[in-house]
Short mmCIF file of C-alpha atoms and ligand atoms in Angstrom, two decimals:
data_model
loop_
_atom_site.label_atom_id
_atom_site.label_comp_id
_atom_site.label_asym_id
_atom_site.label_seq_id
_atom_site.Cartn_x
_atom_site.Cartn_y
_atom_site.Cartn_z
CA MET A 1 17.27 -1.43 1.56
CA LYS A 2 19.35 -0.40 -2.37
CA LYS A 3 18.83 2.68 -3.22
CA GLU A 4 16.76 3.01 -5.92
CA ARG A 5 16.13 6.26 -8.64
CA HIS A 6 12.28 6.70 -7.88
CA VAL A 7 9.78 4.98 -5.65
CA LEU A 8 6.40 4.06 -6.90
CA VAL A 9 3.89 2.68 -4.84
CA VAL A 10 0.44 1.56 -5.99
CA PHE A 11 -2.92 0.16 -3.77
CA PRO A 12 -6.25 0.83 -4.28
CA HIS A 13 -7.33 2.35 -0.49
CA PRO A 14 -5.57 4.83 1.48
CA ASP A 15 -4.13 2.65 4.21
CA ASP A 16 -3.38 -0.57 2.31
CA GLU A 17 0.27 1.10 2.69
CA ALA A 18 -0.28 1.56 6.59
CA PHE A 19 0.64 -1.32 8.10
CA GLY A 20 3.12 -3.20 5.36
CA VAL A 21 4.68 -0.35 3.10
CA SER A 22 4.95 3.12 5.68
CA GLY A 23 7.82 1.86 7.36
CA THR A 24 9.91 0.75 3.92
CA ILE A 25 7.97 4.16 2.17
CA ALA A 26 9.74 5.77 4.67
CA THR A 27 13.37 4.43 4.61
CA HIS A 28 13.60 5.04 1.09
CA ILE A 29 12.58 8.89 1.02
CA LYS A 30 15.33 9.25 4.42
CA SER A 31 17.51 8.34 2.38
CA GLY A 32 16.64 10.54 -0.85
CA THR A 33 14.86 8.64 -2.73
CA PRO A 34 11.61 10.17 -4.10
CA VAL A 35 8.59 8.08 -3.94
CA THR A 36 5.03 8.31 -5.72
CA TYR A 37 2.14 6.61 -4.25
CA ALA A 38 -0.78 6.11 -6.60
CA CYS A 39 -4.26 4.95 -4.50
CA LEU A 40 -6.96 4.39 -6.96
CA THR A 41 -9.97 5.01 -4.70
CA LEU A 42 -11.11 6.72 -1.26
CA GLY A 43 -11.83 3.58 0.23
CA GLU A 44 -15.60 5.26 0.06
CA MET A 45 -17.35 1.92 0.10
CA GLY A 46 -15.18 1.24 3.65
CA ARG A 47 -17.99 -0.15 6.60
CA ASN A 48 -16.37 1.72 8.90
CA MET A 49 -17.88 4.24 9.84
CA GLY A 50 -17.55 4.15 13.61
CA ASN A 51 -20.18 3.53 16.25
CA PRO A 52 -21.74 6.09 17.37
CA PRO A 53 -21.23 6.74 13.40
CA PHE A 54 -18.75 9.74 13.34
CA THR A 55 -19.47 10.40 9.57
CA ASN A 56 -22.01 8.97 6.84
CA ARG A 57 -21.52 7.07 3.11
CA GLU A 58 -21.03 10.72 1.98
CA ASN A 59 -18.24 12.63 3.99
CA LEU A 60 -16.50 8.99 3.81
CA PRO A 61 -14.24 9.56 0.89
CA LYS A 62 -14.05 13.04 2.08
CA ILE A 63 -12.49 11.59 5.85
CA ARG A 64 -10.16 9.05 3.87
CA LYS A 65 -8.68 11.25 1.16
CA LYS A 66 -7.63 13.96 4.35
CA GLU A 67 -6.75 11.01 5.98
CA LEU A 68 -4.41 9.27 3.04
CA GLN A 69 -2.85 13.26 3.05
CA GLU A 70 -1.67 13.57 6.51
CA ALA A 71 -0.91 9.95 6.24
CA ALA A 72 1.24 10.54 2.95
CA HIS A 73 2.54 15.00 4.66
CA VAL A 74 4.39 12.42 7.81
CA LEU A 75 5.89 9.92 5.83
CA GLY A 76 7.11 12.45 3.57
CA ILE A 77 5.14 11.31 0.00
CA GLN A 78 5.58 14.02 -2.15
CA ASP A 79 3.81 12.69 -4.32
CA LEU A 80 0.22 11.73 -4.33
CA ARG A 81 -1.83 10.87 -6.75
CA MET A 82 -5.39 9.89 -6.37
CA LEU A 83 -6.50 8.46 -9.36
CA GLY A 84 -10.54 8.34 -8.39
CA TYR A 85 -11.53 5.01 -9.19
CA ARG A 86 -14.44 3.58 -7.23
CA ASP A 87 -13.73 1.53 -4.33
CA LYS A 88 -14.82 -2.36 -4.50
CA THR A 89 -14.82 -2.16 -8.29
CA VAL A 90 -11.35 -2.07 -9.25
CA GLU A 91 -11.82 -5.84 -10.14
CA PHE A 92 -14.66 -4.79 -12.84
CA GLU A 93 -12.57 -2.10 -14.45
CA ASP A 94 -11.29 -2.93 -18.08
CA GLU A 95 -7.77 -4.43 -17.62
CA GLU A 96 -6.19 -3.28 -21.13
CA LYS A 97 -7.58 0.54 -19.90
CA LEU A 98 -6.71 -0.09 -16.16
CA SER A 99 -2.90 -1.01 -16.52
CA ASN A 100 -2.64 0.96 -19.82
CA HIS A 101 -3.66 4.19 -16.67
CA LEU A 102 -0.31 2.96 -14.40
CA LEU A 103 1.47 2.85 -17.89
CA SER A 104 1.71 6.05 -18.32
CA ILE A 105 2.36 7.02 -14.85
CA ILE A 106 5.45 4.49 -15.16
CA HIS A 107 6.58 6.26 -18.29
CA GLU A 108 6.18 9.46 -16.59
CA VAL A 109 7.72 8.61 -12.97
CA ASN A 110 10.47 5.79 -14.49
CA PRO A 111 10.81 3.67 -11.50
CA SER A 112 13.18 1.60 -10.77
CA LEU A 113 11.27 0.05 -7.78
CA ILE A 114 7.31 -0.73 -7.91
CA ILE A 115 5.72 -1.86 -4.42
CA THR A 116 1.63 -3.37 -4.98
CA PHE A 117 -0.22 -5.88 -4.15
CA TYR A 118 1.19 -9.87 -5.41
CA PRO A 119 -2.25 -10.77 -7.82
CA GLY A 120 -3.77 -13.67 -6.42
CA TYR A 121 -2.10 -13.46 -3.18
CA ALA A 122 -3.98 -10.37 -1.81
CA VAL A 123 -7.12 -11.03 -0.34
CA HIS A 124 -9.54 -8.53 -1.50
CA PRO A 125 -10.59 -8.51 -4.82
CA ASP A 126 -9.41 -4.71 -5.22
CA HIS A 127 -6.04 -5.63 -4.32
CA ASP A 128 -5.35 -8.93 -6.45
CA ALA A 129 -7.44 -6.40 -9.13
CA THR A 130 -4.17 -3.87 -8.88
CA GLY A 131 -1.57 -6.45 -8.31
CA ALA A 132 -2.50 -7.55 -11.74
CA GLY A 133 -2.98 -4.01 -13.14
CA VAL A 134 0.76 -3.44 -12.29
CA VAL A 135 1.92 -6.73 -14.07
CA ARG A 136 -0.01 -6.16 -17.02
CA ALA A 137 1.67 -2.98 -16.89
CA VAL A 138 5.11 -3.35 -16.74
CA SER A 139 4.86 -6.81 -19.17
CA LYS A 140 4.67 -4.04 -22.07
CA LEU A 141 8.19 -3.03 -21.35
CA ALA A 142 10.71 -4.93 -22.69
CA PRO A 143 12.50 -7.14 -20.68
CA ASP A 144 15.36 -5.24 -19.94
CA ALA A 145 13.43 -2.05 -19.12
CA ARG A 146 10.83 -3.51 -16.54
CA PRO A 147 11.48 -2.01 -12.86
CA THR A 148 11.85 -4.49 -10.09
CA LEU A 149 8.30 -5.45 -8.72
CA HIS A 150 8.06 -6.49 -4.71
CA CYS A 151 4.71 -7.45 -3.89
CA VAL A 152 3.09 -7.63 -0.88
CA ALA A 153 0.88 -10.87 -0.02
CA PHE A 154 -1.05 -12.22 2.48
CA SER A 155 -3.14 -15.01 1.51
CA ASN A 156 -3.19 -18.16 4.06
CA ASN A 157 -1.56 -20.59 0.69
CA CYS A 158 1.06 -17.01 -0.19
CA VAL A 159 4.24 -18.89 2.02
CA GLU A 160 3.13 -22.39 0.90
CA GLU A 161 2.90 -21.07 -2.75
CA LEU A 162 5.40 -18.58 -3.40
CA GLY A 163 7.74 -19.62 -0.46
CA GLU A 164 8.83 -16.84 1.88
CA ALA A 165 9.51 -13.18 1.17
CA ASP A 166 12.97 -12.90 -0.29
CA ILE A 167 12.84 -9.14 0.66
CA ILE A 168 12.72 -8.50 4.83
CA HIS A 169 13.05 -5.09 5.71
CA ASP A 170 13.40 -3.54 9.42
CA ILE A 171 12.31 -0.93 9.38
CA SER A 172 13.05 0.12 14.02
CA PRO A 173 14.89 3.62 12.63
CA VAL A 174 11.27 5.20 11.37
CA ILE A 175 9.23 3.62 13.30
CA ASP A 176 8.07 6.53 14.65
CA LYS A 177 6.64 7.68 10.98
CA LYS A 178 5.15 4.77 10.38
CA LEU A 179 3.18 4.33 13.75
CA ALA A 180 2.16 8.42 12.67
CA ALA A 181 1.08 6.80 9.48
CA ILE A 182 -1.19 3.92 10.90
CA LYS A 183 -2.37 6.54 12.93
CA ALA A 184 -3.54 8.95 9.80
CA HIS A 185 -5.58 6.41 9.04
CA ARG A 186 -7.93 7.23 11.62
CA SER A 187 -11.18 5.94 11.11
CA GLN A 188 -9.95 2.69 9.81
CA THR A 189 -7.06 2.11 12.88
CA GLU A 190 -8.15 4.11 15.85
CA PHE A 191 -9.45 0.64 17.66
CA THR A 192 -6.40 -1.37 15.88
CA PHE A 193 -3.82 1.66 16.62
CA LYS A 194 -5.07 1.64 20.66
CA ASP A 195 -4.72 -1.43 21.44
CA MET A 196 -1.30 -1.99 19.14
CA ALA A 197 0.01 1.36 21.26
CA GLU A 198 -0.21 -0.40 24.40
CA LYS A 199 1.21 -3.69 23.39
CA LEU A 200 4.11 -1.93 21.80
CA LYS A 201 4.90 -0.23 24.49
CA ASN A 202 4.92 -3.13 26.76
CA GLN A 203 7.16 -4.89 24.04
CA ASP A 204 4.48 -7.54 22.80
CA PRO A 205 6.74 -10.11 20.53
CA GLN A 206 3.82 -10.63 18.01
CA VAL A 207 2.91 -6.76 17.44
CA MET A 208 6.62 -5.74 17.48
CA ALA A 209 7.39 -7.94 14.54
CA ARG A 210 4.50 -6.93 12.98
CA VAL A 211 5.21 -3.55 12.89
CA GLN A 212 8.94 -3.41 12.72
CA PHE A 213 9.20 -6.42 9.49
CA GLU A 214 7.77 -5.59 6.51
CA ARG A 215 8.32 -8.53 3.87
CA PHE A 216 8.05 -8.28 -0.30
CA TRP A 217 8.45 -10.86 -2.61
CA THR A 218 9.80 -9.97 -5.48
CA TYR A 219 7.44 -10.41 -8.57
CA LYS A 220 9.01 -13.20 -11.34
CA TRP A 221 8.24 -13.61 -14.23
ZN1 LIG B 301 -7.21 -2.72 0.85
#
């Protein structure tokens, strides 16, 4: 993995980082690179409140905030920012305002690499709107001053339209940290995780590949 000056991660929901990116984050931190994680919402509209329910609508954001802080802690992220947008409404934010907000963070932390969703290929409207906001923010910088964008994509058509991911990180050296980050988002991953932990123990190839390799598409201007 290339040594970066500073990595900025921008996602809309607590746990967006867990499955696809947390090993990459942990690797950067291990090699001494500071990581800032800007999370737009607290995922307060999440439908998963357990059965029987472990919480209610009012308390869900508090729980998810704690889980996010715990995930950041296990990964070693020292700069976690919760930007205070509302879950499921990022697509309705004023695009110019959102991108200027993100641009102010970019100016402040001066990242050499930004990790976000690939707009149009990230399935959920909040994901696409977040990626679009980052792209719009970075496009305001002179081409030679732009940080690299590594984008996460997982729509059915992403490989067909974007080609194969050009960046693949084998994160096995930090897999424990990744599993701990996934586990931290208990309200979202408890059931998935139980199942997954079992399969990992048995070295299920599909689950191993899913956890061990993190894929990114470099955004092309
Ligand atoms: Zn999400």
